Coordinates of C-alpha atoms in Angstrom, one line a residue:
X1 CA 130.9 24.7 -26.2
X2 CA 127.6 26.0 -24.9
X3 CA 123.8 25.3 -25.4
X4 CA 121.0 27.5 -26.7
X5 CA 117.3 26.9 -27.3
X6 CA 115.6 27.1 -30.6
X7 CA 112.3 25.6 -31.8
X8 CA 112.4 22.4 -34.0
X9 CA 111.0 24.4 -36.9
X10 CA 113.9 26.9 -36.6
X11 CA 116.4 24.1 -36.4
X12 CA 115.1 22.5 -39.6
X13 CA 115.0 25.6 -41.7
X14 CA 117.7 27.9 -40.3
X15 CA 119.8 26.4 -37.5
X16 CA 120.9 23.0 -38.6
X17 CA 124.5 21.9 -38.0
X18 CA 127.3 24.2 -39.4
X19 CA 125.0 27.2 -39.6
X20 CA 125.7 30.4 -37.7
X21 CA 123.5 31.7 -34.9
X22 CA 123.1 35.0 -33.1
X23 CA 123.3 34.9 -29.3
X24 CA 120.9 36.9 -27.2
X25 CA 123.5 38.4 -24.9
X26 CA 126.6 40.4 -25.8
X27 CA 126.0 40.8 -29.5
X28 CA 128.0 37.5 -30.1
X29 CA 127.5 34.8 -32.7
X30 CA 128.6 31.2 -33.0
X31 CA 128.5 28.2 -35.2
X32 CA 126.2 25.2 -34.4
X33 CA 128.3 22.2 -33.9
X34 CA 125.9 19.6 -32.6
X35 CA 122.1 18.9 -32.5
X36 CA 121.0 16.1 -30.2
X37 CA 117.9 14.1 -30.6
X38 CA 116.4 10.6 -30.9
X39 CA 115.4 8.5 -33.8
X40 CA 112.1 9.6 -35.3
X41 CA 109.8 6.7 -35.5
X42 CA 106.7 8.7 -36.5
X43 CA 108.0 9.3 -40.0
X44 CA 107.4 6.9 -42.9
X45 CA 110.9 5.6 -43.2
X46 CA 110.6 4.2 -46.7
X47 CA 109.3 7.4 -48.2
X48 CA 111.9 9.4 -46.3
X49 CA 114.7 7.4 -47.7
X50 CA 113.2 7.5 -51.2
X51 CA 112.9 11.3 -51.0
X52 CA 116.4 11.9 -49.7
X53 CA 117.8 9.6 -52.4
X54 CA 115.7 11.4 -55.0
X55 CA 117.0 14.9 -53.9
X56 CA 120.6 13.8 -53.6
X57 CA 120.6 12.1 -57.0
X58 CA 119.1 15.2 -58.7
X59 CA 121.8 17.3 -57.0
X60 CA 124.5 15.0 -58.3
X61 CA 123.0 15.2 -61.8
X62 CA 122.7 19.0 -61.8
X63 CA 126.0 19.8 -60.2
X64 CA 128.4 17.3 -61.8
X65 CA 128.5 15.2 -58.6
X66 CA 129.2 18.1 -56.2
X67 CA 128.0 16.2 -53.2
X68 CA 130.0 15.4 -50.0
X69 CA 129.2 13.1 -47.1
X70 CA 126.8 10.7 -48.9
X71 CA 126.0 9.3 -52.3
X72 CA 122.6 8.6 -53.8
X73 CA 123.7 5.0 -54.5
X74 CA 124.4 4.4 -50.8
X75 CA 121.3 5.9 -49.2
X76 CA 119.5 3.2 -47.3
X77 CA 118.4 2.2 -43.8
X78 CA 122.0 1.3 -42.9
X79 CA 123.6 4.6 -43.9
X80 CA 120.9 7.2 -43.0
X81 CA 119.0 7.8 -39.8
X82 CA 116.0 10.1 -39.2
X83 CA 116.5 12.2 -36.1
X84 CA 113.9 14.4 -34.4
X85 CA 116.0 17.2 -33.0
X86 CA 116.0 18.4 -29.4
X87 CA 115.4 22.1 -28.9
X88 CA 118.7 22.5 -27.0
X89 CA 121.5 22.9 -29.6
X90 CA 125.2 23.1 -29.0
X91 CA 127.3 25.9 -30.5
X92 CA 130.8 27.3 -30.3
X93 CA 132.4 30.7 -31.2
X94 CA 133.8 31.2 -34.7
X95 CA 136.2 32.8 -34.7
X96 CA 136.8 31.8 -31.1
X97 CA 139.8 34.0 -30.6
X98 CA 139.5 37.0 -33.0
X99 CA 138.1 40.4 -31.8
X100 CA 137.8 43.9 -33.0
X101 CA 137.9 47.2 -31.1
X102 CA 134.3 48.6 -30.7
X103 CA 135.6 52.2 -31.2
X104 CA 134.7 53.1 -34.8
X105 CA 137.7 55.4 -35.0
X106 CA 140.0 52.5 -34.0
X107 CA 138.6 49.1 -35.1
X108 CA 142.0 47.3 -34.5
X109 CA 141.7 43.5 -34.9
X110 CA 143.1 41.5 -32.0
X111 CA 143.7 37.8 -31.5
X112 CA 143.4 36.5 -28.0
X113 CA 146.6 34.6 -28.5
X114 CA 148.6 37.8 -29.3
X115 CA 151.1 38.8 -26.6
X116 CA 149.6 42.3 -26.4
X117 CA 146.1 41.0 -25.7
X118 CA 144.7 42.4 -22.4
X119 CA 141.0 41.8 -22.7
X120 CA 140.4 45.4 -24.0
X121 CA 141.8 47.2 -26.9
X122 CA 145.5 47.7 -26.3
X123 CA 145.4 50.9 -28.5
X124 CA 142.5 52.9 -27.0
X125 CA 141.3 50.7 -24.1
X126 CA 137.8 50.4 -25.6
X127 CA 135.7 47.3 -25.2
X128 CA 136.2 44.5 -27.7
X129 CA 133.6 42.8 -29.9
X130 CA 133.6 39.6 -31.9
X131 CA 135.1 40.0 -35.4
X132 CA 132.1 39.5 -37.7
X133 CA 133.7 38.3 -40.9
X134 CA 134.4 34.8 -42.1
X135 CA 135.9 33.0 -45.0
X136 CA 133.7 30.5 -46.7
X137 CA 133.6 28.4 -49.9
X138 CA 130.7 27.0 -52.0
X139 CA 132.0 23.5 -51.1
X140 CA 131.0 24.1 -47.5
X141 CA 134.4 25.0 -46.0
X142 CA 134.3 27.8 -43.3
X143 CA 137.3 29.5 -41.7
X144 CA 138.0 32.4 -39.4
X145 CA 138.7 35.7 -41.3
X146 CA 142.0 37.1 -40.1
X147 CA 145.4 38.3 -41.5
X148 CA 147.4 35.4 -42.9
X149 CA 150.9 34.9 -41.3
X150 CA 152.8 37.0 -43.8
X151 CA 150.5 40.0 -43.7
X152 CA 151.9 42.6 -41.3
X153 CA 153.1 46.2 -41.2
X154 CA 156.9 46.7 -41.7
X155 CA 156.9 49.2 -38.8
X156 CA 154.3 47.9 -36.3
X157 CA 153.8 44.2 -37.2
X158 CA 150.2 43.0 -36.6
X159 CA 149.6 45.1 -33.5
X160 CA 147.5 47.9 -35.1
X161 CA 146.0 46.3 -38.2
X162 CA 142.3 46.9 -38.9
X163 CA 140.1 45.9 -41.8
X164 CA 139.7 48.7 -44.3
X165 CA 136.2 47.6 -45.5
X166 CA 135.4 49.2 -48.8
X167 CA 132.2 47.2 -49.2
X168 CA 133.9 44.7 -51.6
X169 CA 136.4 42.1 -50.5
X170 CA 138.4 42.5 -53.7
X171 CA 139.3 46.1 -52.9
X172 CA 139.3 45.9 -49.1
X173 CA 142.7 45.8 -47.3
X174 CA 144.4 45.3 -44.0
X175 CA 145.6 48.7 -42.9
X176 CA 147.9 49.8 -40.1
X177 CA 146.2 52.4 -37.9
X178 CA 149.5 54.1 -37.0
X179 CA 151.2 54.5 -40.3
X180 CA 148.5 53.6 -42.9
X181 CA 150.6 50.8 -44.4
X182 CA 148.2 48.6 -46.5
X183 CA 148.3 44.9 -47.5
X184 CA 145.8 43.1 -49.7
X185 CA 143.6 40.5 -48.1
X186 CA 145.5 37.8 -49.9
X187 CA 142.7 35.3 -50.9
X188 CA 143.1 31.9 -49.3
X189 CA 142.9 28.6 -51.4
X190 CA 140.2 26.2 -50.4
X191 CA 141.7 23.3 -48.5
X192 CA 139.2 20.8 -49.9
X193 CA 141.1 18.7 -52.5
X194 CA 137.9 17.2 -54.0
X195 CA 136.6 20.7 -54.5
X196 CA 139.7 21.9 -56.4
X197 CA 139.6 18.9 -58.7
X198 CA 136.0 19.8 -59.7
X199 CA 136.9 23.4 -60.5
X200 CA 138.3 24.0 -63.9
X201 CA 138.7 27.7 -63.3
X202 CA 141.4 28.4 -60.8
X203 CA 139.6 31.5 -59.6
X204 CA 137.1 29.2 -58.0
X205 CA 139.8 27.7 -55.8
X206 CA 139.8 30.5 -53.3
X207 CA 137.7 31.2 -50.2
X208 CA 135.3 34.1 -50.3
X209 CA 134.8 36.7 -47.6
X210 CA 131.4 37.4 -46.0
X211 CA 129.8 38.8 -42.9
X212 CA 128.7 35.8 -40.8
X213 CA 125.0 36.8 -41.1
X214 CA 125.0 37.2 -44.9
X215 CA 122.2 34.9 -46.2
X216 CA 124.4 33.2 -48.7
X217 CA 126.8 31.9 -46.0
X218 CA 124.4 29.0 -45.2
X219 CA 121.3 27.3 -46.7
X220 CA 119.6 24.4 -45.0
X221 CA 118.4 22.0 -47.7
X222 CA 114.9 20.9 -46.8
X223 CA 112.5 18.4 -48.4
X224 CA 108.9 18.1 -47.6
X225 CA 106.4 15.2 -48.1
X226 CA 103.0 14.1 -47.0
X227 CA 103.5 11.8 -44.1
X228 CA 100.4 9.5 -44.5
X229 CA 99.9 6.7 -41.9
X230 CA 99.5 3.2 -43.2
X231 CA 95.8 3.1 -42.3
X232 CA 95.3 6.3 -44.3
X233 CA 96.7 5.0 -47.6
X234 CA 97.3 1.2 -47.5
X235 CA 93.7 0.1 -47.7
X236 CA 93.5 2.0 -51.0
X237 CA 96.8 0.9 -52.4
X238 CA 96.4 -2.7 -51.4
X239 CA 92.9 -3.0 -52.9
X240 CA 92.3 -5.1 -56.0
X241 CA 90.5 -2.1 -57.5
X242 CA 93.3 0.4 -56.6
X243 CA 93.3 2.1 -60.0
X244 CA 89.6 2.5 -60.1
X245 CA 89.6 4.1 -56.7
X246 CA 92.4 6.5 -57.5
X247 CA 90.8 7.6 -60.7
X248 CA 87.4 8.0 -59.0
X249 CA 89.0 10.3 -56.5
X250 CA 90.8 12.2 -59.4
X251 CA 87.5 12.6 -61.2
X252 CA 85.6 13.6 -58.0
X253 CA 83.0 10.9 -58.4
X254 CA 83.4 9.8 -54.7
X255 CA 82.7 12.4 -52.0
X256 CA 85.8 13.8 -50.4
X257 CA 86.8 13.2 -46.8
X258 CA 85.6 10.9 -44.0
X259 CA 87.5 7.9 -45.4
X260 CA 84.9 7.3 -48.1
X261 CA 87.5 6.0 -50.5
X262 CA 88.9 3.6 -47.9
X263 CA 85.4 2.4 -47.1
X264 CA 84.9 1.5 -50.8
X265 CA 88.2 -0.4 -50.7
X266 CA 87.2 -2.3 -47.6
X267 CA 83.9 -3.2 -49.1
X268 CA 85.6 -4.5 -52.2
X269 CA 88.1 -6.4 -50.1
X270 CA 85.4 -8.3 -48.2
X271 CA 85.9 -12.0 -48.0
X272 CA 84.8 -14.2 -50.9
X273 CA 84.1 -18.0 -51.0
X274 CA 86.6 -20.4 -52.7
X275 CA 84.7 -22.2 -55.4
X276 CA 86.8 -25.4 -54.8
X277 CA 86.8 -26.0 -51.0
X278 CA 84.2 -23.4 -49.8
X279 CA 86.7 -21.7 -47.5
X280 CA 86.4 -17.9 -46.8
X281 CA 89.2 -16.0 -48.6
X282 CA 90.2 -12.4 -48.1
X283 CA 89.0 -10.3 -51.0
X284 CA 92.6 -9.1 -51.9
X285 CA 94.0 -12.7 -52.1
X286 CA 94.8 -14.3 -55.4
X287 CA 94.8 -17.9 -54.1
X288 CA 92.8 -19.8 -51.5
X289 CA 94.7 -20.1 -48.2
X290 CA 93.3 -23.6 -47.6
X291 CA 93.5 -25.4 -51.0
X292 CA 95.7 -23.1 -53.1
X293 CA 93.0 -22.7 -55.8
X294 CA 93.2 -19.5 -57.7
X295 CA 90.3 -17.2 -56.8
X296 CA 88.7 -14.7 -59.2
X297 CA 89.3 -11.0 -58.3
X298 CA 88.3 -7.8 -60.0
X299 CA 90.7 -7.0 -62.8
X300 CA 93.1 -4.1 -62.2
X301 CA 93.1 -2.8 -65.8
X302 CA 90.8 0.2 -66.3
X303 CA 89.4 1.2 -69.7
X304 CA 87.5 4.4 -70.2
X305 CA 85.7 5.1 -73.4
X306 CA 86.4 8.7 -74.7
X307 CA 87.0 7.7 -78.2
X308 CA 89.9 5.4 -77.3
X309 CA 91.0 3.1 -74.4
X310 CA 93.2 4.4 -71.7
X311 CA 95.5 1.9 -69.9
X312 CA 97.3 3.4 -67.0
X313 CA 100.9 2.3 -66.2
X314 CA 101.4 0.8 -62.7
X315 CA 101.1 3.5 -60.0
X316 CA 103.7 3.7 -57.3
X317 CA 102.7 4.2 -53.6
X318 CA 103.9 7.8 -53.6
X319 CA 102.7 8.8 -57.1
X320 CA 101.0 12.1 -57.5
X321 CA 97.6 10.3 -58.1
X322 CA 98.0 8.2 -54.9
X323 CA 98.9 11.2 -52.8
X324 CA 96.0 13.2 -54.3
X325 CA 93.5 10.5 -53.6
X326 CA 94.7 9.7 -50.0
X327 CA 94.8 13.4 -49.0
X328 CA 91.4 14.0 -50.5
X329 CA 90.1 11.0 -48.4
X330 CA 91.4 12.2 -45.0
X331 CA 88.8 12.5 -42.4
X332 CA 88.7 16.3 -42.2
X333 CA 89.0 17.1 -45.9
X334 CA 86.3 19.3 -47.3
X335 CA 85.6 19.8 -51.0
X336 CA 84.2 23.2 -52.0
X337 CA 82.3 21.5 -54.8
X338 CA 80.8 19.0 -52.4
X339 CA 79.9 21.8 -50.0
X340 CA 78.3 23.8 -52.8
X341 CA 76.2 20.8 -53.8
X342 CA 75.2 20.2 -50.2
X343 CA 73.7 23.7 -49.9
X344 CA 72.1 23.5 -53.3
X345 CA 70.5 20.1 -52.6
X346 CA 69.3 20.9 -49.1
X347 CA 67.5 24.1 -50.2
X348 CA 67.4 25.2 -46.6
X349 CA 69.9 28.0 -46.9
X350 CA 69.1 29.9 -50.1
X351 CA 71.6 32.7 -49.5
X352 CA 74.5 30.3 -48.8
X353 CA 73.6 28.2 -51.9
X354 CA 73.5 31.3 -54.1
X355 CA 76.8 32.5 -52.8
X356 CA 78.4 29.1 -53.3
X357 CA 77.1 28.9 -56.9
X358 CA 78.6 32.3 -57.7
X359 CA 82.0 31.4 -56.2
X360 CA 82.0 28.0 -58.0
X361 CA 81.3 29.8 -61.3
X362 CA 84.1 32.3 -60.6
X363 CA 86.5 29.5 -59.9
X364 CA 85.6 27.7 -63.1
X365 CA 86.2 30.9 -65.1
X366 CA 89.8 31.1 -63.8
X367 CA 90.3 27.4 -64.5
X368 CA 90.0 25.9 -61.0
X369 CA 87.9 22.7 -60.8
X370 CA 87.8 22.3 -57.0
X371 CA 89.5 23.5 -53.8
X372 CA 89.9 21.2 -50.9
X373 CA 90.4 22.3 -47.3
X374 CA 92.5 19.7 -45.3
X375 CA 92.3 20.5 -41.6
X376 CA 94.4 17.5 -40.6
X377 CA 97.2 17.7 -43.2
X378 CA 100.1 15.3 -42.1
X379 CA 103.4 16.8 -43.2
X380 CA 107.1 16.0 -42.7
X381 CA 110.0 18.4 -43.2
X382 CA 113.4 16.8 -43.7
X383 CA 116.7 18.8 -43.4
X384 CA 119.0 16.5 -45.3
X385 CA 122.1 18.7 -45.8
X386 CA 123.4 22.2 -46.3
X387 CA 125.0 24.5 -48.9
X388 CA 126.9 27.7 -49.0
X389 CA 127.0 30.5 -51.6
X390 CA 123.8 29.3 -53.4
X391 CA 120.8 27.3 -52.4
X392 CA 120.9 25.2 -55.6
X393 CA 123.5 23.6 -57.8
X394 CA 126.4 24.1 -58.7
X395 CA 127.1 24.7 -55.0
X396 CA 128.2 21.6 -53.1
X397 CA 125.6 19.8 -51.1
X398 CA 127.1 18.5 -47.9
X399 CA 125.7 16.0 -45.5
X400 CA 125.4 16.8 -41.8
X401 CA 128.1 15.3 -39.6
X402 CA 127.1 12.2 -37.5
X403 CA 125.4 13.1 -34.2
X404 CA 128.2 11.5 -32.2
X405 CA 131.8 10.3 -32.7
X406 CA 130.7 6.7 -32.4
X407 CA 127.9 7.0 -34.9
X408 CA 128.6 6.4 -38.6
X409 CA 125.1 7.0 -40.0
X410 CA 124.3 10.3 -41.8
X411 CA 121.6 12.2 -39.8
X412 CA 118.6 13.8 -41.5
X413 CA 116.6 16.0 -39.2
X414 CA 112.8 15.6 -39.3
X415 CA 109.8 17.4 -38.0
X416 CA 106.4 15.7 -38.4
X417 CA 103.5 18.1 -38.0
X418 CA 99.8 18.3 -38.6
X419 CA 98.6 21.6 -40.1
X420 CA 96.1 23.1 -42.5
X421 CA 96.3 23.0 -46.2
X422 CA 94.5 23.7 -49.4
X423 CA 94.6 21.3 -52.3
X424 CA 93.7 22.9 -55.6
X425 CA 92.8 20.9 -58.7
X426 CA 92.9 22.8 -62.0
X427 CA 90.2 22.3 -64.6
X428 CA 91.4 19.8 -67.2
X429 CA 89.0 21.1 -69.9
X430 CA 90.0 24.7 -69.2
X431 CA 93.7 23.7 -69.4
X432 CA 93.2 21.9 -72.7
X433 CA 91.3 24.9 -74.2
X434 CA 94.1 27.3 -72.9
X435 CA 96.8 25.1 -74.6
X436 CA 94.8 25.1 -77.8
X437 CA 94.2 28.9 -77.7
X438 CA 97.9 29.5 -77.4
X439 CA 98.7 27.0 -80.1
X440 CA 100.6 24.7 -77.8
X441 CA 98.3 21.8 -78.2
X442 CA 97.3 20.8 -81.7
X443 CA 93.6 19.9 -82.2
X444 CA 93.9 17.5 -85.1
X445 CA 92.4 14.5 -83.3
X446 CA 90.8 16.2 -80.4
X447 CA 87.3 17.8 -80.3
X448 CA 87.6 19.5 -76.9
X449 CA 84.3 21.2 -77.1
X450 CA 82.6 17.8 -77.0
X451 CA 84.6 16.6 -74.0
X452 CA 83.2 16.7 -70.5
X453 CA 85.4 17.7 -67.6
X454 CA 85.9 14.0 -66.7
X455 CA 86.8 13.2 -70.3
X456 CA 89.4 16.0 -70.3
X457 CA 90.8 14.8 -67.0
X458 CA 91.3 11.3 -68.3
X459 CA 92.9 12.6 -71.5
X460 CA 95.4 14.7 -69.5
X461 CA 95.9 11.9 -66.9
X462 CA 97.2 9.6 -69.6
X463 CA 99.4 12.3 -71.2
X464 CA 100.9 13.5 -67.9
X465 CA 101.6 10.0 -66.5
X466 CA 103.5 8.6 -69.5
X467 CA 107.1 8.8 -70.5
X468 CA 106.8 10.2 -74.0
X469 CA 109.4 10.5 -76.7
X470 CA 107.3 13.0 -78.7
X471 CA 108.7 16.5 -78.6
X472 CA 105.2 18.0 -78.8
X473 CA 104.0 15.9 -75.9
X474 CA 107.1 16.6 -73.8
X475 CA 106.5 20.3 -74.4
X476 CA 102.9 20.1 -73.3
X477 CA 103.9 18.2 -70.2
X478 CA 106.5 20.9 -69.4
X479 CA 104.1 23.7 -70.0
X480 CA 101.5 22.2 -67.7
X481 CA 104.0 21.5 -65.0
X482 CA 105.2 25.1 -65.0
X483 CA 101.6 26.4 -65.2
X484 CA 100.8 24.4 -62.1
X485 CA 103.9 25.7 -60.3
X486 CA 103.2 29.3 -61.3
X487 CA 99.5 28.9 -60.2
X488 CA 100.7 27.6 -56.8
X489 CA 102.9 30.7 -56.2
X490 CA 100.1 33.1 -57.5
X491 CA 97.7 31.5 -55.0
X492 CA 100.2 31.6 -52.2
X493 CA 100.9 35.3 -52.7
X494 CA 97.1 36.2 -52.7
X495 CA 96.4 33.8 -49.8
X496 CA 99.0 35.5 -47.7
X497 CA 97.5 38.9 -48.4
X498 CA 93.9 37.9 -47.8
X499 CA 94.5 35.8 -44.7
X500 CA 97.0 38.2 -43.1
X501 CA 99.5 35.4 -42.7
X502 CA 103.3 35.7 -43.4
X503 CA 104.1 34.3 -46.8
X504 CA 107.3 32.9 -45.4
X505 CA 105.2 30.5 -43.3
X506 CA 103.7 28.9 -46.4
X507 CA 105.0 26.0 -48.5
X508 CA 103.9 24.0 -51.5
X509 CA 103.7 20.4 -52.8
X510 CA 103.2 20.0 -56.5
X511 CA 101.1 17.1 -57.8
X512 CA 101.7 17.7 -61.5
X513 CA 100.3 14.3 -62.7
X514 CA 97.1 14.9 -60.8
X515 CA 96.8 18.4 -62.3
X516 CA 97.0 19.7 -58.7
X517 CA 99.0 21.5 -56.1
X518 CA 98.9 21.7 -52.3
X519 CA 99.7 24.9 -50.3
X520 CA 100.1 24.5 -46.5
X521 CA 100.6 26.8 -43.6
X522 CA 102.9 26.6 -40.6
X523 CA 101.9 25.1 -37.3
X524 CA 101.2 28.5 -35.8
X525 CA 98.9 29.4 -38.7
X526 CA 96.1 26.9 -37.9
X527 CA 92.7 28.6 -38.5
X528 CA 93.9 31.1 -41.2
X529 CA 93.3 28.8 -44.1
X530 CA 90.0 27.5 -42.7
X531 CA 88.7 31.1 -42.4
X532 CA 89.7 31.9 -45.9
X533 CA 88.1 28.8 -47.2
X534 CA 84.8 29.3 -45.4
X535 CA 84.5 33.1 -45.7
X536 CA 87.1 34.6 -48.0
X537 CA 87.0 32.7 -51.3
X538 CA 85.2 35.5 -53.2
X539 CA 87.7 38.2 -52.3
X540 CA 90.6 35.7 -52.9
X541 CA 89.5 35.1 -56.4
X542 CA 89.6 38.8 -57.1
X543 CA 93.0 39.0 -55.5
X544 CA 94.3 36.1 -57.7
X545 CA 93.1 37.8 -60.8
X546 CA 94.8 41.1 -60.1
X547 CA 97.6 41.1 -57.5
X548 CA 100.5 39.8 -59.6
X549 CA 99.4 41.2 -63.0
X550 CA 102.2 43.6 -62.7
X551 CA 105.5 43.5 -60.8
X552 CA 107.2 46.4 -59.1
X553 CA 110.3 45.6 -61.1
X554 CA 108.5 45.7 -64.5
X555 CA 109.4 46.1 -67.3
X556 CA 112.7 44.4 -66.3
X557 CA 110.9 41.4 -64.7
X558 CA 108.5 40.8 -67.7
X559 CA 111.2 41.4 -70.4
X560 CA 114.4 40.1 -68.9
X561 CA 113.4 37.7 -66.1
X562 CA 110.6 35.7 -67.8
X563 CA 108.0 37.3 -65.6
X564 CA 109.3 35.9 -62.3
X565 CA 111.5 37.6 -59.7
X566 CA 111.7 38.6 -56.0
X567 CA 109.1 41.3 -56.7
X568 CA 106.3 38.9 -57.7
X569 CA 106.4 35.1 -57.9
X570 CA 109.4 34.2 -55.8
X571 CA 108.6 33.1 -52.3
X572 CA 111.1 33.3 -49.4
X573 CA 110.9 29.6 -48.5
X574 CA 109.0 26.4 -49.2
X575 CA 109.4 26.4 -53.0
X576 CA 110.2 22.9 -54.2
X577 CA 111.9 24.1 -57.3
X578 CA 114.2 26.8 -55.8
X579 CA 112.0 29.6 -57.4
X580 CA 112.6 28.3 -60.8
X581 CA 110.2 27.0 -63.6
X582 CA 107.9 30.0 -63.0
X583 CA 106.4 32.8 -65.1
X584 CA 103.6 35.2 -64.8
X585 CA 103.2 34.8 -68.5
X586 CA 101.4 31.5 -67.9
X587 CA 98.9 33.2 -65.6
X588 CA 98.4 36.6 -67.3
X589 CA 100.0 36.2 -70.8
X590 CA 103.1 37.8 -72.1
X591 CA 106.6 37.3 -73.3
X592 CA 108.6 34.3 -72.1
X593 CA 111.4 32.0 -73.0
X594 CA 110.0 29.2 -70.8
X595 CA 109.5 25.8 -72.4
X596 CA 110.8 26.9 -75.7
X597 CA 108.1 29.5 -76.1
X598 CA 108.4 33.1 -77.1
X599 CA 105.1 34.5 -76.2
X600 CA 101.9 33.4 -74.5
X601 CA 99.1 35.5 -76.0
X602 CA 96.4 34.5 -73.5
X603 CA 97.0 33.9 -69.8
X604 CA 95.4 31.0 -68.0
X605 CA 93.2 33.3 -65.9
X606 CA 92.2 35.6 -68.7
X607 CA 91.5 33.8 -71.9
X608 CA 87.8 33.1 -71.0
X609 CA 87.3 36.6 -69.6
X610 CA 88.6 38.7 -72.4

């Protein structure tokens, strides 16, 4: 066992335990066996456990309980530990004793335990190289790829066997170099009993062959969440006017950034005087600490008059609306709408004010209400397990092994970073008009033309935050969710082009219930999103409207793949939905089977510009 150095970001996304790794010297490869580290105390433990539980539970539901090493019912502080990995990782050879002649006209496979092993090829004396094939199974099992015991040549035994690679393991054979005797590879059964019990089709019992570096041999399963500090969110969530504060942020009636929302909360939470004993009582208290008398606080219910009352259900601490409000309130958050108003009101930079007005009008035409630049975006990546064969169910999700033989807790590897991000909020009125134009939303009781943007936001807020049993409402919720996701990928694609940054360094967080999404860059990309926000929004809008209108795989993509494939909307990493629930039809119009639809006549970007 030896050590090699990789960055924490590489460990989280590519080189977590049980993955393969190329070694710089000698063209060798190995399997990562151990990653050391210390408990990460900088991460919000409660949200981390909630997220891991959420992802594991969803995997259980989508894969018929194909999960090994942990259970969603048992994920808690006693069973899971957050580890910040060290950059030195331990690895071992796999296979550790199997080699192949480097001479392409020979290619004899040799085991170091064979009696004819001499350190070089015993047939042609050429140098040896590590055999690059492995057996693997979707349940996570990995084995060295070699001839099974009863595979041999009747004349020469195993001494001159080589892999006759046809490009497909089903037709490849073991062939004797001397006499051309051939034997099939003889597929090996998976040794995992639980796996075999889950497989109704016996053809799924067997291991599959692959080159160690094939991308489907290993997928690190990574979750991402906003890692807000207590002082960045608790003053808002503990306030007696929490709902009002959150909705004010959602409506944009409080200026973004600089902790303005927290300041409002603190002002509201100022001490009040007990009417019974005269003692000073904290503003968020329900009873006097001295005499126990109930004190009068501001009611939590919020009622907005847009033709009917809206009563919001209780909001959890990590709800979309809470995250939206807290991120919007971070010290270094800038709202493009606020910046535009600042230039317009100041009247000391006429050119900047005119440019901002034009960009704001262009954003409104494509259904964007506001874009926020977050220069101090707190993010946590969690590697919570791994899969083989596929990055999504029905492959088996496996937990990482404990970090030591004496430890019983399941490790999840974390990386807390501060980076740049954009938070984009769609226009609620534009969204409602688009739904009506495409006959997805019925207009019987809604006069959208009379609604302000705030009215429309509140109408959608109520719809998106309730658990409806109405098929029509569920359909609208699904369409909006997938519109937001497709919009996120469309922006990511254009942002990568316009900023010059690698799209693989970007990621997303979807805040469906706040009609918003967040796109963020990697730690090394700091400055790129700021530059695009400050100087490149105009060209970015043009890019968004045109870049993905067609796909290089059209017409197949549009007609057979619902308008989403590797040639357009798929991103290489960072997608929270495994590149599913996407379609260019939402953005540009066209055929789709998404959400029970058959066709979207008018795309979200186009219907006001046709």
